[in-house]
Coordinates of C-alpha atoms in Angstrom, one line a residue:
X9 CA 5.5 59.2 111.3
X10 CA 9.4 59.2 110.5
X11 CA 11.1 56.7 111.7
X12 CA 14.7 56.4 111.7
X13 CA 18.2 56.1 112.9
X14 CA 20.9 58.7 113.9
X15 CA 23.9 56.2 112.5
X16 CA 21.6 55.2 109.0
X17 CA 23.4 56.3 106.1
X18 CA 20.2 56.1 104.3
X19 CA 18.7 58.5 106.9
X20 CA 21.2 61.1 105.6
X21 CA 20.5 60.4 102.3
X22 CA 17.0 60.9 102.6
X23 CA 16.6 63.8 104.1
X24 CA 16.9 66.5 101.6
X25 CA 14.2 64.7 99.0
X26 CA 12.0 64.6 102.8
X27 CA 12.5 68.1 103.5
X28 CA 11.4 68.8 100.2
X29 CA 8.1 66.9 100.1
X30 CA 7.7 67.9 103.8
X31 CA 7.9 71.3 103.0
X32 CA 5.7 71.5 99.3
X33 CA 3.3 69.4 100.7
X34 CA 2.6 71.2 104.6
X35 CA 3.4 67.7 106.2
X36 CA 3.5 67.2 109.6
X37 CA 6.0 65.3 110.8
X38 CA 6.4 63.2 114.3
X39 CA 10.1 62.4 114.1
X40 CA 11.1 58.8 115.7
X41 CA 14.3 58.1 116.8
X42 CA 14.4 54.7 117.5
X43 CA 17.4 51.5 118.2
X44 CA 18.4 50.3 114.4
X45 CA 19.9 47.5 116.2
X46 CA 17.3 46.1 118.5
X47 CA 14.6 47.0 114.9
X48 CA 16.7 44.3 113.6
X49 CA 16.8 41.9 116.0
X50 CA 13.0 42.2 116.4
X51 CA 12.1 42.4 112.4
X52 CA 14.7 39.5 111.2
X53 CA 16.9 41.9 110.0
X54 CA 20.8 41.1 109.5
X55 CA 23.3 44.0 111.5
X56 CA 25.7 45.5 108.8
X57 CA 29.2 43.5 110.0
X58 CA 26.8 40.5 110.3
X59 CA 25.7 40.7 106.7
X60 CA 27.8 38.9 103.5
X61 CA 30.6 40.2 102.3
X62 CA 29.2 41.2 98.8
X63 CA 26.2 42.8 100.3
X64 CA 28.6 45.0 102.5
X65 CA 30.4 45.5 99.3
X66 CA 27.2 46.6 97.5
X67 CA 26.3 48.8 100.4
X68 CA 29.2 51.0 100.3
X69 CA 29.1 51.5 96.9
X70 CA 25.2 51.8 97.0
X71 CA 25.8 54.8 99.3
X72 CA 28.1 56.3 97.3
X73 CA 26.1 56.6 93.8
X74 CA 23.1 57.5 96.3
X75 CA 25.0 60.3 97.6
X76 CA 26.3 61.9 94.6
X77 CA 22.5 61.6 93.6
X78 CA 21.3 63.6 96.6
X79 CA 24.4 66.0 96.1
X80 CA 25.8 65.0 99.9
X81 CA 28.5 64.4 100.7
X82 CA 29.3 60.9 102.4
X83 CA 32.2 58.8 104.2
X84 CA 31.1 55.4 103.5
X85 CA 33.2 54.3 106.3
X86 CA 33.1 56.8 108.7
X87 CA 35.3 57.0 111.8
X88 CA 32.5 56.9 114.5
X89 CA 30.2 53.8 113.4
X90 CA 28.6 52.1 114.9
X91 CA 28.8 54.6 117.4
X92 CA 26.0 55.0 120.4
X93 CA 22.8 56.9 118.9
X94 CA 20.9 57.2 122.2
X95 CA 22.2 60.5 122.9
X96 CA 21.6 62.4 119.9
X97 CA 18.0 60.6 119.5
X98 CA 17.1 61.6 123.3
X99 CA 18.3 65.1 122.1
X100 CA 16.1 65.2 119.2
X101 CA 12.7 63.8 121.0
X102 CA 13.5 66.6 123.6
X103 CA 13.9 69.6 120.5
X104 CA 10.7 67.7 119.0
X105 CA 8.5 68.4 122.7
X106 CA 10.1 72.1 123.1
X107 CA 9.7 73.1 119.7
X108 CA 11.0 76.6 118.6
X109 CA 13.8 75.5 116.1
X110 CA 14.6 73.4 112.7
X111 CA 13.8 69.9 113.2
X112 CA 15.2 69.5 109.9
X113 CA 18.4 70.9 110.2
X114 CA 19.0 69.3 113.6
X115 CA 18.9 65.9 112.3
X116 CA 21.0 66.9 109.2
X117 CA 23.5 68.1 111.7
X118 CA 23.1 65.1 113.4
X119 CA 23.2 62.6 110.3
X120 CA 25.9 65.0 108.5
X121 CA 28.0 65.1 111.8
X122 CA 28.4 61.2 111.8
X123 CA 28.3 60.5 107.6
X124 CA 30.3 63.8 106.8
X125 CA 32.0 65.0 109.0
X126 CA 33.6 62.2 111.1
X127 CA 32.4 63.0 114.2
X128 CA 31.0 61.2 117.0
X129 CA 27.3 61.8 117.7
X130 CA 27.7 60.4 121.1
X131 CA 29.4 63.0 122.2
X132 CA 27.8 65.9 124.3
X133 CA 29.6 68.5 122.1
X134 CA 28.9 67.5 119.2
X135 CA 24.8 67.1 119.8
X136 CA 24.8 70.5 121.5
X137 CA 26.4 72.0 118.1
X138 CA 23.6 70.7 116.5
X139 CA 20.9 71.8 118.8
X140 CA 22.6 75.5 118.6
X141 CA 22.6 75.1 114.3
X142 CA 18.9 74.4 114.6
X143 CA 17.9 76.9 116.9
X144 CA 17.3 74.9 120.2
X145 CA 18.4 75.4 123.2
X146 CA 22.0 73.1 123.3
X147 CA 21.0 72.4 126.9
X148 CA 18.2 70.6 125.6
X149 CA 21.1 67.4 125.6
X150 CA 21.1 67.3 129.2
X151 CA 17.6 67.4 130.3
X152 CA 14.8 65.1 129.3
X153 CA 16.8 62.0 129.6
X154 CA 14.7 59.6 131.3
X155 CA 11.9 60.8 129.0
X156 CA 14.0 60.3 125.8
X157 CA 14.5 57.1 127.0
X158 CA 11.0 56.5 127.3
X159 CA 10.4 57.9 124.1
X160 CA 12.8 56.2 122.1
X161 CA 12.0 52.8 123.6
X162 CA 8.0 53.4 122.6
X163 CA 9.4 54.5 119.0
X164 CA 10.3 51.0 118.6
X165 CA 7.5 49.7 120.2
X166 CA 5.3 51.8 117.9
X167 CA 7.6 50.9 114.4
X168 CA 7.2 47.1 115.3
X169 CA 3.7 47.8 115.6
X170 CA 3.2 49.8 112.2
X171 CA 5.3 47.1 110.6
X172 CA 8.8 48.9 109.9
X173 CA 12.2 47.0 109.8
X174 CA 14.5 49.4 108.8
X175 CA 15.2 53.4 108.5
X176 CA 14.2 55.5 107.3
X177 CA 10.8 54.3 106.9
X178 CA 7.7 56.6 106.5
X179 CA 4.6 55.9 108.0
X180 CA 1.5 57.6 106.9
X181 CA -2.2 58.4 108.8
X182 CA -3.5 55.5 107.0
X183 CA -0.5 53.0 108.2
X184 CA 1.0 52.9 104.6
X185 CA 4.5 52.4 105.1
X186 CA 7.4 53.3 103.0
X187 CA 10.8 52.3 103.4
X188 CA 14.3 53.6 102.0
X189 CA 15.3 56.9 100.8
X190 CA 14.5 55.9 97.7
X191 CA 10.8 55.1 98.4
X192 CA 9.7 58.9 98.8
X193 CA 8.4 59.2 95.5
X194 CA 6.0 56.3 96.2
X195 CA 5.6 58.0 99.7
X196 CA 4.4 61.4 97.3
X197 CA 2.1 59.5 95.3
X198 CA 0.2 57.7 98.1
X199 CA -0.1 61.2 99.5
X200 CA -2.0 62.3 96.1
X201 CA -3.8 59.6 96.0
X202 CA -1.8 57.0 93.3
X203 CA -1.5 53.9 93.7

């Protein structure tokens, strides 16, 4: 289980080293949308422009070295954030159930869109785009709404549950769970059996 958050920064960064363990290893992945917010307010965690001012420091500058890292590029203040990530989650719950395209590369549009490109991932236009780049169906953003709702309100349900506070955060069959994007090597070796 993938859980995560269409306006996390460390979403973005994760997801090439995820694609690449996804891919090498045959994982199946149940992508998770779910309210970074409201994750916060249930696990004790502190919202970004709630946080210290030298822990917001040491985030932006965090993202940047991780960025340059993962070869990405990165706004670390981008024009659209916080912006509303219900749409583009209820957008990528409804690719997940019809299948047919790049999970992958529709959240990397998604994340890239927000932490790249300065776009608004709220907006209709730009979640179709990224349905289209993936290979769904862009009408896939209208339909599916009160189910996406649904959905993304049992994701946190289900992250509280399988003790996650914050995105991305890797859940496996046995209810290990990993957090961060730089956890995925530790998420590789549980797979093999270390550790």
């Amino acid at each position: 289980d993938f859980y995560f958050s269409t306006i996390s920064p460390y979403t973005y960064l994760s997801l090439p080293r995820f694609r690449a363990l996804v891919e090498a290893r045959g994982l199946d992945v149940r992508w998770k949308p779910l309210d970074i917010m409201a994750l916060f307010a249930r696990s004790g965690g502190t919202p970004v422009g709630q946080r210290p001012q030298a822990r917001q420091d040491y985030r932006l500058a965090d993202m940047a070295r991780q960025a340059r890292r993962a070869w990405l590029p990165i706004n670390v203040k981008p024009a659209h954030f916080p912006t509303n990530a219900a749409p583009a989650s209820y957008a990528i719950i409804a690719a997940q159930a019809a299948g047919g395209g790049d999970m992958f590369a529709l959240v990397e549009a998604v994340l890239a869109a927000c932490w790249a490109e300065a776009k608004n991932i709220a907006e209709d236009e730009v979640v179709k785009a990224a349905l289209e780049g993936a290979g769904f169906d862009p009408a896939l953003a209208d339909s599916g709404l009160l189910s996406g709702a649904e959905t993304y309100g049992r994701n946190l349900e289900e992250a509280v549950m399988a003790g996650v506070f914050g995105a991305p955060s890797f859940v496996t069959q046995d209810g290990a769970v990993f957090w961060g994007q730089d956890r995925i090597d530790d998420l590789a070796d549980h797979l093999d059996g270390v550790g």
